[in-house]
Amino acid sequence: MSFDEDNPLTPDPAESSGSPLEISSARSAESNSSEPALAAVASITPGYPGAIGRFVLEDLRVPWDWADIFLLIAVAIAGGILIGFAVMIGLATFDARALHRLRESPEALNQLNVLIQVLLDLGVLAYLAAQLRLRFKSPFWRTIGWRPLEPVKISRTAAYVALVLGGFLLSFVVSLASNIFLPQKELPIQALLQDRYTALLFILVAVLVAPVVEETVLRGYLYPVAARSFGKGWGIIVTGTLFGLLHASQLWGGWGQIALLVIVGIVFTFARAATRSVVASFILHTSYNSLQVIALLIATRGLRHFPPG
């Protein structure tokens, strides 16, 4: 059997009739030509095994780095300040009594804060889309990790259903655990759930906006860089911890609730790492929030009785 570069198999030594020098040269050529194959193996192998440690997993091959992440943080902070000022100036310009009503009505102020957060979230997505399209010349959604699931042992439909049920189960377990770590005072997030319209805005954001934005930014943009820098395990922990800490302002004083959200963030990130797709963590996140929303609707009897029971 003659061995050539198109043959993916290593030649049987018994069938190699060349001289030792020829055999050595062939083996050297084989080693060089196998590097693309090793890269392919690295793209489906968890971790960075020694012989292929120089290759980066396919879902972690992103064109941005830590400098871009810190730039995103700066853009988000500046954007939040500018949007807040713009909204206040707009209210003062077109309705002179609006600012007075905001001072007198905590409900109106809460609703305005939710709307400002939505504008900031959409602005962050727009910034990332522009960066990937204009600077990196890459398609936005796929480059940032929104790839279809590719399960091996079950169908794609079964995988989606399992993730939905997994999100429900995680939400249920966290709700039970929260009753063990009851906060000693009212949490800031409870102030958002004191009237029907604010609660309705909160529900819409929790189900339609937050999962898309948070999964895109954390599991799509941050996780690949963290995993590349610290390894997959620490990348999962770092990303999940930041997820919990980003919600700390809503749960300040509820240290048990913050710790539980850190665990939730780690679970979401693990799903993204295991499937190499943000779609998995998005489904978990959406179903998790959806069960929380169902519980809120039950507690308020369809947003008719506040505060929630």
Coordinates of N, CA and C in Angstrom, one line a residue, residues 43-278:
S43 N -11.2 21.1 18.7 CA -12.5 21.8 18.6 C -13.6 21.0 19.3
I44 N -13.4 19.7 19.5 CA -14.5 18.9 20.1 C -14.0 18.3 21.4
T45 N -12.8 18.6 21.9 CA -12.3 18.0 23.1 C -12.3 19.0 24.2
P46 N -13.0 18.6 25.3 CA -13.0 19.5 26.5 C -11.6 19.7 27.0
G47 N -11.2 20.9 27.3 CA -9.9 21.2 27.8 C -8.8 21.3 26.7
Y48 N -7.6 21.4 27.2 CA -6.5 21.6 26.3 C -5.4 20.5 26.5
P49 N -5.6 19.3 26.0 CA -4.6 18.2 26.2 C -3.2 18.6 25.7
G50 N -2.2 18.0 26.4 CA -0.8 18.4 26.2 C -0.4 18.6 24.7
A51 N -0.6 17.5 23.9 CA -0.1 17.6 22.5 C -0.8 18.6 21.7
I52 N -2.0 19.0 22.0 CA -2.7 19.9 21.2 C -3.1 21.2 22.0
G53 N -2.3 21.4 23.1 CA -2.6 22.6 23.9 C -2.5 23.9 23.2
R54 N -1.7 23.9 22.1 CA -1.5 25.2 21.4 C -2.8 25.5 20.5
F55 N -3.7 24.6 20.4 CA -4.9 24.8 19.6 C -6.0 25.3 20.5
V56 N -6.8 26.2 20.0 CA -8.0 26.8 20.8 C -9.2 26.1 20.3
L57 N -10.1 25.8 21.3 CA -11.4 25.2 21.0 C -12.1 26.0 20.0
E58 N -12.9 25.4 19.1 CA -13.6 26.1 18.1 C -14.5 27.2 18.6
D59 N -15.3 26.9 19.7 CA -16.2 27.9 20.2 C -15.6 29.0 21.0
L60 N -14.3 28.8 21.2 CA -13.5 29.9 21.9 C -12.7 30.8 21.0
R61 N -12.7 30.4 19.7 CA -11.9 31.2 18.7 C -12.7 32.5 18.4
V62 N -12.6 33.5 19.2 CA -13.2 34.8 18.9 C -12.2 35.9 18.7
P63 N -12.5 36.9 17.9 CA -11.5 37.9 17.6 C -11.3 39.0 18.6
W64 N -12.1 39.0 19.7 CA -11.9 40.0 20.7 C -11.1 39.4 21.9
D65 N -10.7 40.4 22.8 CA -9.9 40.0 24.0 C -10.3 40.8 25.2
W66 N -9.5 40.8 26.2 CA -9.9 41.5 27.5 C -10.0 43.0 27.2
A67 N -9.2 43.5 26.4 CA -9.2 45.0 26.1 C -10.6 45.3 25.6
D68 N -11.2 44.5 24.7 CA -12.5 44.8 24.2 C -13.6 44.6 25.3
I69 N -13.4 43.7 26.2 CA -14.4 43.5 27.3 C -14.4 44.7 28.2
F70 N -13.2 45.2 28.5 CA -13.1 46.4 29.4 C -13.7 47.6 28.7
L71 N -13.5 47.6 27.3 CA -14.1 48.7 26.6 C -15.6 48.6 26.6
L72 N -16.1 47.4 26.5 CA -17.6 47.2 26.6 C -18.1 47.7 27.9
I73 N -17.4 47.4 29.0 CA -17.8 47.9 30.3 C -17.9 49.4 30.4
A74 N -16.9 50.0 29.8 CA -16.8 51.5 29.8 C -18.0 52.1 28.9
V75 N -18.3 51.4 27.8 CA -19.4 51.8 27.0 C -20.7 51.7 27.7
A76 N -20.9 50.6 28.4 CA -22.1 50.4 29.1 C -22.3 51.4 30.2
I77 N -21.3 51.7 31.0 CA -21.4 52.7 32.0 C -21.7 54.1 31.5
A78 N -20.9 54.4 30.4 CA -21.2 55.7 29.8 C -22.6 55.8 29.2
G79 N -23.0 54.7 28.5 CA -24.3 54.7 27.9 C -25.4 54.8 28.9
G80 N -25.3 54.1 30.1 CA -26.3 54.3 31.1 C -26.4 55.7 31.6
I81 N -25.3 56.3 31.8 CA -25.4 57.7 32.2 C -26.0 58.6 31.2
L82 N -25.6 58.5 29.9 CA -26.1 59.3 28.9 C -27.6 59.1 28.6
I83 N -28.0 57.8 28.7 CA -29.4 57.5 28.5 C -30.2 58.1 29.6
G84 N -29.7 58.0 30.8 CA -30.5 58.6 31.9 C -30.6 60.1 31.8
F85 N -29.5 60.8 31.5 CA -29.6 62.2 31.3 C -30.5 62.6 30.1
A86 N -30.4 61.9 29.0 CA -31.2 62.2 27.9 C -32.7 62.0 28.2
V87 N -33.1 61.0 28.9 CA -34.5 60.8 29.3 C -34.9 61.9 30.2
M88 N -34.1 62.3 31.2 CA -34.5 63.3 32.1 C -34.7 64.6 31.4
I89 N -33.8 65.0 30.5 CA -33.9 66.2 29.7 C -35.1 66.2 28.9
G90 N -35.4 65.0 28.2 CA -36.5 64.9 27.4 C -37.8 65.1 28.2
L91 N -37.9 64.5 29.4 CA -39.1 64.7 30.2 C -39.2 66.2 30.6
A92 N -38.2 66.8 31.1 CA -38.2 68.2 31.5 C -38.6 69.1 30.4
T93 N -38.2 68.8 29.1 CA -38.5 69.6 28.0 C -39.9 69.6 27.6
F94 N -40.4 68.3 27.5 CA -41.8 68.2 26.9 C -42.9 68.1 28.0
D95 N -42.5 67.9 29.2 CA -43.5 67.9 30.3 C -42.9 68.4 31.6
A96 N -43.1 69.7 31.9 CA -42.4 70.4 33.0 C -42.8 69.7 34.3
R97 N -43.9 69.1 34.4 CA -44.3 68.5 35.7 C -43.9 67.0 35.8
A98 N -43.3 66.5 34.8 CA -42.9 65.1 34.9 C -41.9 64.8 36.0
L99 N -40.9 65.6 36.1 CA -39.9 65.4 37.2 C -40.5 65.5 38.6
H100 N -41.5 66.4 38.7 CA -42.1 66.5 40.0 C -42.9 65.2 40.3
R101 N -43.6 64.6 39.3 CA -44.4 63.4 39.5 C -43.4 62.2 39.8
L102 N -42.2 62.2 39.2 CA -41.3 61.2 39.5 C -40.9 61.2 41.0
R103 N -40.7 62.4 41.5 CA -40.3 62.6 42.9 C -41.4 62.1 43.8
E104 N -42.6 62.3 43.4 CA -43.8 62.0 44.2 C -44.3 60.6 44.1
S105 N -43.8 59.9 43.0 CA -44.4 58.6 42.7 C -43.3 57.6 42.5
P106 N -43.0 56.8 43.6 CA -42.0 55.7 43.4 C -42.3 54.7 42.3
E107 N -43.6 54.5 42.1 CA -44.0 53.5 41.0 C -43.6 54.1 39.6
A108 N -43.8 55.4 39.4 CA -43.4 56.0 38.1 C -41.9 55.9 38.0
L109 N -41.2 56.2 39.0 CA -39.7 56.2 39.0 C -39.2 54.7 38.7
N110 N -39.8 53.7 39.3 CA -39.5 52.4 39.0 C -39.7 52.0 37.5
Q111 N -40.9 52.4 37.0 CA -41.2 52.2 35.6 C -40.1 52.8 34.7
L112 N -39.8 54.1 35.0 CA -38.8 54.8 34.2 C -37.4 54.0 34.2
N113 N -37.0 53.6 35.4 CA -35.8 52.9 35.5 C -35.8 51.6 34.7
V114 N -36.9 50.9 34.7 CA -37.0 49.7 33.8 C -36.8 50.0 32.4
L115 N -37.5 51.1 31.9 CA -37.4 51.5 30.5 C -35.9 51.9 30.2
I116 N -35.3 52.6 31.1 CA -33.9 53.0 30.8 C -33.0 51.8 30.7
Q117 N -33.2 50.8 31.6 CA -32.5 49.6 31.5 C -32.7 48.9 30.1
V118 N -33.9 48.8 29.7 CA -34.2 48.2 28.4 C -33.4 49.0 27.2
L119 N -33.5 50.3 27.3 CA -32.7 51.1 26.3 C -31.2 50.8 26.3
L120 N -30.7 50.7 27.5 CA -29.3 50.4 27.7 C -29.0 49.0 27.1
D121 N -29.8 48.0 27.4 CA -29.6 46.6 27.0 C -29.6 46.6 25.4
L122 N -30.5 47.3 24.8 CA -30.6 47.3 23.4 C -29.4 48.0 22.8
G123 N -28.9 49.1 23.5 CA -27.7 49.8 23.0 C -26.5 49.0 23.1
V124 N -26.4 48.1 24.1 CA -25.2 47.2 24.3 C -25.2 46.2 23.1
L125 N -26.4 45.7 22.8 CA -26.5 44.7 21.7 C -26.1 45.4 20.4
A126 N -26.6 46.6 20.2 CA -26.2 47.3 19.0 C -24.7 47.6 18.9
Y127 N -24.1 48.0 20.0 CA -22.7 48.2 20.0 C -21.9 46.9 19.6
L128 N -22.3 45.8 20.2 CA -21.6 44.5 19.9 C -21.8 44.1 18.4
A129 N -23.0 44.3 17.9 CA -23.3 44.0 16.5 C -22.5 44.8 15.6
A130 N -22.4 46.1 15.9 CA -21.6 47.0 15.1 C -20.1 46.7 15.2
Q131 N -19.6 46.3 16.3 CA -18.2 45.9 16.5 C -17.9 44.7 15.7
L132 N -18.7 43.7 15.8 CA -18.4 42.4 15.0 C -18.5 42.6 13.5
R133 N -19.5 43.4 13.1 CA -19.7 43.6 11.7 C -18.7 44.5 11.0
L134 N -18.4 45.6 11.7 CA -17.6 46.7 11.1 C -16.1 46.5 11.4
R135 N -15.8 46.1 12.7 CA -14.4 46.0 13.0 C -13.8 44.6 12.7
F136 N -14.6 43.5 13.1 CA -14.1 42.2 12.9 C -14.6 41.5 11.6
K137 N -15.5 42.2 10.9 CA -16.0 41.7 9.6 C -16.6 40.2 9.8
S138 N -17.3 40.0 10.9 CA -17.9 38.7 11.2 C -19.4 38.8 11.4
P139 N -20.1 37.7 11.0 CA -21.5 37.7 11.3 C -21.7 37.7 12.8
F140 N -22.7 38.5 13.3 CA -22.9 38.8 14.7 C -23.3 37.5 15.5
W141 N -24.5 37.0 15.2 CA -25.1 35.9 16.1 C -24.2 34.7 16.1
R142 N -23.8 34.2 15.0 CA -23.0 32.9 15.1 C -21.6 33.2 15.7
T143 N -21.0 34.3 15.4 CA -19.7 34.5 15.9 C -19.7 34.6 17.5
I144 N -20.8 35.2 18.0 CA -20.9 35.4 19.4 C -21.5 34.2 20.1
G145 N -21.7 33.1 19.4 CA -22.0 31.8 20.0 C -23.4 31.3 19.9
W146 N -24.3 32.0 19.1 CA -25.7 31.5 18.9 C -25.7 30.5 17.7
R147 N -25.3 29.3 18.1 CA -25.2 28.2 17.1 C -26.3 27.2 17.4
P148 N -26.9 26.5 16.4 CA -27.9 25.5 16.7 C -27.3 24.3 17.5
L149 N -28.0 23.8 18.4 CA -27.6 22.6 19.2 C -27.3 21.4 18.3
E150 N -26.3 20.7 18.6 CA -25.9 19.5 17.8 C -25.7 18.3 18.8
P151 N -26.8 17.8 19.4 CA -26.7 16.7 20.3 C -26.3 15.4 19.6
V152 N -25.7 14.6 20.3 CA -25.1 13.3 19.7 C -26.1 12.1 20.0
K153 N -26.5 12.0 21.2 CA -27.3 10.8 21.6 C -28.8 11.0 21.6
I154 N -29.3 12.2 21.5 CA -30.7 12.4 21.4 C -31.0 13.4 20.3
S155 N -32.3 13.5 20.0 CA -32.6 14.4 18.9 C -32.5 15.9 19.3
R156 N -32.5 16.8 18.4 CA -32.4 18.2 18.7 C -33.7 18.6 19.5
T157 N -34.8 18.1 19.1 CA -36.1 18.5 19.8 C -36.0 18.0 21.2
A158 N -35.5 16.8 21.5 CA -35.4 16.3 22.8 C -34.5 17.1 23.6
A159 N -33.4 17.6 23.0 CA -32.4 18.4 23.7 C -33.1 19.7 24.2
Y160 N -33.9 20.3 23.3 CA -34.5 21.6 23.6 C -35.5 21.4 24.8
V161 N -36.3 20.3 24.7 CA -37.3 20.0 25.7 C -36.5 19.8 27.1
A162 N -35.4 19.1 27.0 CA -34.7 18.8 28.3 C -34.2 20.1 28.9
L163 N -33.7 21.0 28.1 CA -33.2 22.3 28.6 C -34.4 23.1 29.2
V164 N -35.5 23.1 28.6 CA -36.7 23.8 29.1 C -37.1 23.2 30.5
L165 N -37.2 21.9 30.6 CA -37.5 21.3 31.8 C -36.4 21.5 32.9
G166 N -35.2 21.5 32.4 CA -34.0 21.8 33.3 C -34.1 23.2 33.9
G167 N -34.5 24.2 33.1 CA -34.6 25.5 33.6 C -35.8 25.6 34.6
F168 N -36.9 24.9 34.4 CA -38.0 24.9 35.3 C -37.5 24.3 36.7
L169 N -36.8 23.1 36.6 CA -36.4 22.4 37.8 C -35.4 23.3 38.6
L170 N -34.5 23.9 37.9 CA -33.5 24.8 38.5 C -34.2 25.9 39.3
S171 N -35.2 26.5 38.6 CA -35.9 27.6 39.2 C -36.7 27.2 40.4
F172 N -37.3 26.0 40.4 CA -38.0 25.4 41.5 C -37.1 25.2 42.7
V173 N -35.9 24.6 42.4 CA -35.0 24.2 43.5 C -34.4 25.5 44.1
V174 N -34.1 26.5 43.3 CA -33.6 27.8 43.9 C -34.7 28.5 44.7
S175 N -36.0 28.4 44.3 CA -37.0 29.0 45.1 C -37.2 28.3 46.4
L176 N -37.0 27.0 46.4 CA -37.1 26.3 47.7 C -35.9 26.7 48.6
A177 N -34.7 26.8 48.0 CA -33.5 27.1 48.8 C -33.6 28.5 49.3
S178 N -34.3 29.4 48.6 CA -34.4 30.8 49.0 C -35.2 30.9 50.3
N179 N -36.1 30.0 50.5 CA -36.9 30.0 51.8 C -36.0 29.6 53.0
I180 N -34.9 29.0 52.7 CA -33.9 28.6 53.8 C -33.1 29.9 54.2
F181 N -32.8 30.7 53.2 CA -32.0 31.9 53.4 C -32.8 33.1 53.3
L182 N -33.8 33.2 54.2 CA -34.7 34.4 54.1 C -33.9 35.7 54.5
P183 N -34.1 36.7 53.7 CA -33.4 38.0 54.0 C -34.0 38.6 55.2
Q184 N -33.2 39.4 55.9 CA -33.7 40.1 57.1 C -34.4 41.4 56.9
K185 N -34.4 41.8 55.6 CA -35.1 43.1 55.3 C -35.6 43.0 53.8
E186 N -36.5 43.9 53.4 CA -37.0 43.9 52.1 C -35.9 44.1 51.1
L187 N -35.9 43.4 50.0 CA -34.9 43.5 49.0 C -35.3 44.6 48.0
P188 N -34.3 45.2 47.3 CA -34.6 46.3 46.4 C -35.6 45.8 45.3
I189 N -35.4 44.6 44.8 CA -36.3 44.1 43.7 C -37.7 44.0 44.1
Q190 N -38.0 43.9 45.4 CA -39.4 43.9 45.8 C -40.1 45.2 45.6
A191 N -39.3 46.3 45.5 CA -39.9 47.6 45.3 C -40.5 47.7 43.9
L192 N -40.0 46.8 43.0 CA -40.5 46.8 41.6 C -41.8 46.1 41.5
L193 N -42.2 45.4 42.5 CA -43.3 44.5 42.5 C -44.4 45.0 43.4
Q194 N -44.6 46.3 43.4 CA -45.6 46.9 44.3 C -46.8 47.4 43.5
D195 N -46.8 47.4 42.2 CA -47.9 47.9 41.4 C -48.0 47.1 40.1
R196 N -49.2 47.1 39.5 CA -49.4 46.2 38.4 C -48.6 46.6 37.2
Y197 N -48.5 47.8 36.8 CA -47.8 48.2 35.6 C -46.3 48.0 35.7
T198 N -45.7 48.3 36.8 CA -44.3 48.0 37.0 C -44.0 46.5 36.9
A199 N -44.8 45.8 37.6 CA -44.7 44.3 37.6 C -44.8 43.8 36.1
L200 N -45.7 44.3 35.4 CA -45.9 43.9 34.0 C -44.6 44.2 33.2
L201 N -44.1 45.4 33.3 CA -42.8 45.7 32.6 C -41.7 44.8 33.1
F202 N -41.7 44.5 34.3 CA -40.6 43.6 34.9 C -40.7 42.2 34.2
I203 N -42.0 41.7 34.1 CA -42.2 40.4 33.5 C -41.7 40.4 32.1
L204 N -42.1 41.4 31.3 CA -41.7 41.4 29.9 C -40.2 41.5 29.7
V205 N -39.6 42.2 30.6 CA -38.1 42.3 30.5 C -37.5 41.0 30.9
A206 N -38.0 40.4 31.9 CA -37.4 39.1 32.5 C -37.5 38.0 31.5
V207 N -38.6 38.0 30.6 CA -38.8 36.9 29.7 C -38.3 37.2 28.3
L208 N -38.4 38.4 27.9 CA -38.1 38.7 26.5 C -36.8 39.4 26.2
V209 N -36.3 40.2 27.2 CA -35.1 41.0 27.0 C -33.9 40.4 27.7
A210 N -34.0 40.2 29.0 CA -32.9 39.9 29.9 C -32.2 38.6 29.4
P211 N -32.9 37.5 29.1 CA -32.1 36.3 28.6 C -31.3 36.5 27.4
V212 N -31.9 37.3 26.4 CA -31.1 37.5 25.2 C -29.9 38.3 25.4
V213 N -30.0 39.4 26.2 CA -28.9 40.4 26.4 C -27.9 39.7 27.3
E214 N -28.3 39.2 28.4 CA -27.3 38.6 29.4 C -26.6 37.4 28.8
E215 N -27.3 36.6 28.1 CA -26.6 35.4 27.5 C -25.6 35.9 26.4
T216 N -26.0 36.8 25.6 CA -25.1 37.3 24.6 C -23.9 38.0 25.1
V217 N -24.0 38.8 26.2 CA -22.9 39.5 26.7 C -22.0 38.6 27.6
L218 N -22.6 37.8 28.5 CA -21.9 37.0 29.4 C -21.4 35.7 28.8
R219 N -22.3 34.9 28.3 CA -21.9 33.6 27.8 C -21.4 33.6 26.4
G220 N -21.8 34.7 25.6 CA -21.3 34.8 24.2 C -20.1 35.6 24.1
Y221 N -20.0 36.7 24.8 CA -18.9 37.7 24.7 C -17.8 37.4 25.7
L222 N -18.2 37.3 27.0 CA -17.2 37.2 28.1 C -16.6 35.8 28.2
Y223 N -17.5 34.8 28.2 CA -17.0 33.4 28.5 C -15.9 32.9 27.6
P224 N -15.9 33.1 26.3 CA -14.8 32.6 25.4 C -13.5 33.2 25.9
V225 N -13.4 34.4 26.2 CA -12.2 35.1 26.6 C -11.7 34.5 28.0
A226 N -12.7 34.4 28.9 CA -12.3 33.9 30.2 C -11.8 32.5 30.1
A227 N -12.5 31.6 29.3 CA -12.1 30.2 29.2 C -10.7 30.1 28.5
R228 N -10.5 31.0 27.5 CA -9.2 31.0 26.9 C -8.1 31.4 27.8
S229 N -8.4 32.3 28.7 CA -7.3 32.8 29.6 C -7.1 31.9 30.8
F230 N -8.2 31.3 31.4 CA -8.1 30.6 32.7 C -8.4 29.1 32.6
G231 N -8.8 28.7 31.4 CA -9.3 27.3 31.2 C -10.8 27.2 31.4
K232 N -11.4 26.2 30.8 CA -12.8 26.1 30.8 C -13.4 26.1 32.2
G233 N -12.8 25.4 33.2 CA -13.4 25.3 34.5 C -13.5 26.6 35.2
W234 N -12.4 27.3 35.2 CA -12.4 28.7 35.8 C -13.2 29.7 35.0
G235 N -13.2 29.5 33.7 CA -14.0 30.4 32.8 C -15.5 30.3 33.2
I236 N -15.9 29.0 33.4 CA -17.3 28.8 33.8 C -17.6 29.5 35.2
I237 N -16.7 29.3 36.1 CA -16.9 29.9 37.5 C -16.8 31.4 37.4
V238 N -15.9 32.0 36.7 CA -15.8 33.4 36.6 C -17.0 34.0 36.0
T239 N -17.4 33.5 34.9 CA -18.6 34.0 34.2 C -19.9 33.9 35.0
G240 N -20.0 32.7 35.6 CA -21.2 32.5 36.5 C -21.2 33.4 37.7
T241 N -20.1 33.6 38.3 CA -20.0 34.5 39.4 C -20.4 36.0 39.0
L242 N -19.9 36.4 37.9 CA -20.2 37.7 37.5 C -21.7 37.9 37.2
F243 N -22.3 36.8 36.7 CA -23.8 36.8 36.5 C -24.5 37.1 37.8
G244 N -24.1 36.4 38.8 CA -24.7 36.6 40.1 C -24.5 38.0 40.7
L245 N -23.3 38.5 40.5 CA -22.9 39.8 41.1 C -23.6 40.9 40.3
L246 N -23.9 40.7 39.0 CA -24.6 41.8 38.3 C -26.0 42.0 38.8
H247 N -26.5 41.0 39.5 CA -27.9 41.1 40.0 C -27.9 41.5 41.5
A248 N -26.7 41.7 42.0 CA -26.5 42.0 43.5 C -27.3 43.2 43.9
S249 N -27.3 44.2 43.0 CA -28.0 45.5 43.4 C -29.5 45.3 43.6
Q250 N -30.1 44.3 42.9 CA -31.5 44.0 43.0 C -31.8 43.2 44.3
L251 N -30.7 42.5 44.8 CA -30.9 41.6 45.9 C -30.1 42.0 47.1
W252 N -29.7 43.2 47.1 CA -28.8 43.7 48.2 C -29.4 43.5 49.6
G253 N -28.6 42.8 50.4 CA -29.1 42.4 51.7 C -29.6 41.0 51.8
G254 N -29.9 40.4 50.6 CA -30.2 39.0 50.5 C -29.0 38.2 50.1
W255 N -28.1 38.0 51.0 CA -26.8 37.4 50.6 C -27.0 35.9 50.2
G256 N -27.9 35.2 50.8 CA -28.2 33.9 50.3 C -28.8 33.9 48.9
Q257 N -29.6 34.8 48.6 CA -30.2 34.9 47.2 C -29.1 35.2 46.2
I258 N -28.2 36.1 46.6 CA -27.0 36.4 45.6 C -26.2 35.2 45.4
A259 N -25.9 34.4 46.5 CA -25.1 33.2 46.3 C -25.8 32.2 45.4
L260 N -27.1 32.1 45.6 CA -27.9 31.2 44.8 C -27.8 31.6 43.3
L261 N -27.9 32.9 43.0 CA -27.8 33.4 41.6 C -26.4 33.1 41.1
V262 N -25.4 33.2 41.9 CA -24.0 32.8 41.4 C -24.1 31.3 40.9
I263 N -24.7 30.5 41.7 CA -24.8 29.0 41.3 C -25.6 28.9 40.1
V264 N -26.7 29.6 39.9 CA -27.5 29.6 38.7 C -26.6 30.0 37.5
G265 N -25.9 31.1 37.7 CA -25.0 31.6 36.6 C -24.0 30.5 36.2
I266 N -23.4 29.8 37.2 CA -22.5 28.7 36.9 C -23.1 27.6 36.1
V267 N -24.4 27.3 36.5 CA -25.1 26.2 35.7 C -25.3 26.7 34.3
F268 N -25.8 27.9 34.1 CA -26.0 28.4 32.7 C -24.7 28.3 31.9
T269 N -23.6 28.8 32.5 CA -22.4 28.8 31.8 C -21.9 27.4 31.5
F270 N -22.1 26.5 32.4 CA -21.7 25.1 32.1 C -22.5 24.5 30.9
A271 N -23.8 24.9 30.8 CA -24.6 24.4 29.7 C -24.0 25.0 28.4
R272 N -23.6 26.2 28.4 CA -23.1 26.9 27.2 C -21.7 26.2 26.9
A273 N -20.9 25.9 27.9 CA -19.6 25.3 27.6 C -19.8 23.8 27.1
A274 N -20.7 23.1 27.7 CA -20.9 21.7 27.3 C -21.4 21.5 25.9
T275 N -22.3 22.4 25.5 CA -22.9 22.4 24.2 C -22.2 23.2 23.1
R276 N -21.3 24.1 23.6 CA -20.6 25.0 22.7 C -21.6 25.9 22.0
S277 N -22.7 26.3 22.7 CA -23.7 27.1 22.1 C -24.4 28.0 23.1
V278 N -24.6 29.3 22.9 CA -25.3 30.1 23.7 C -26.8 29.8 23.8

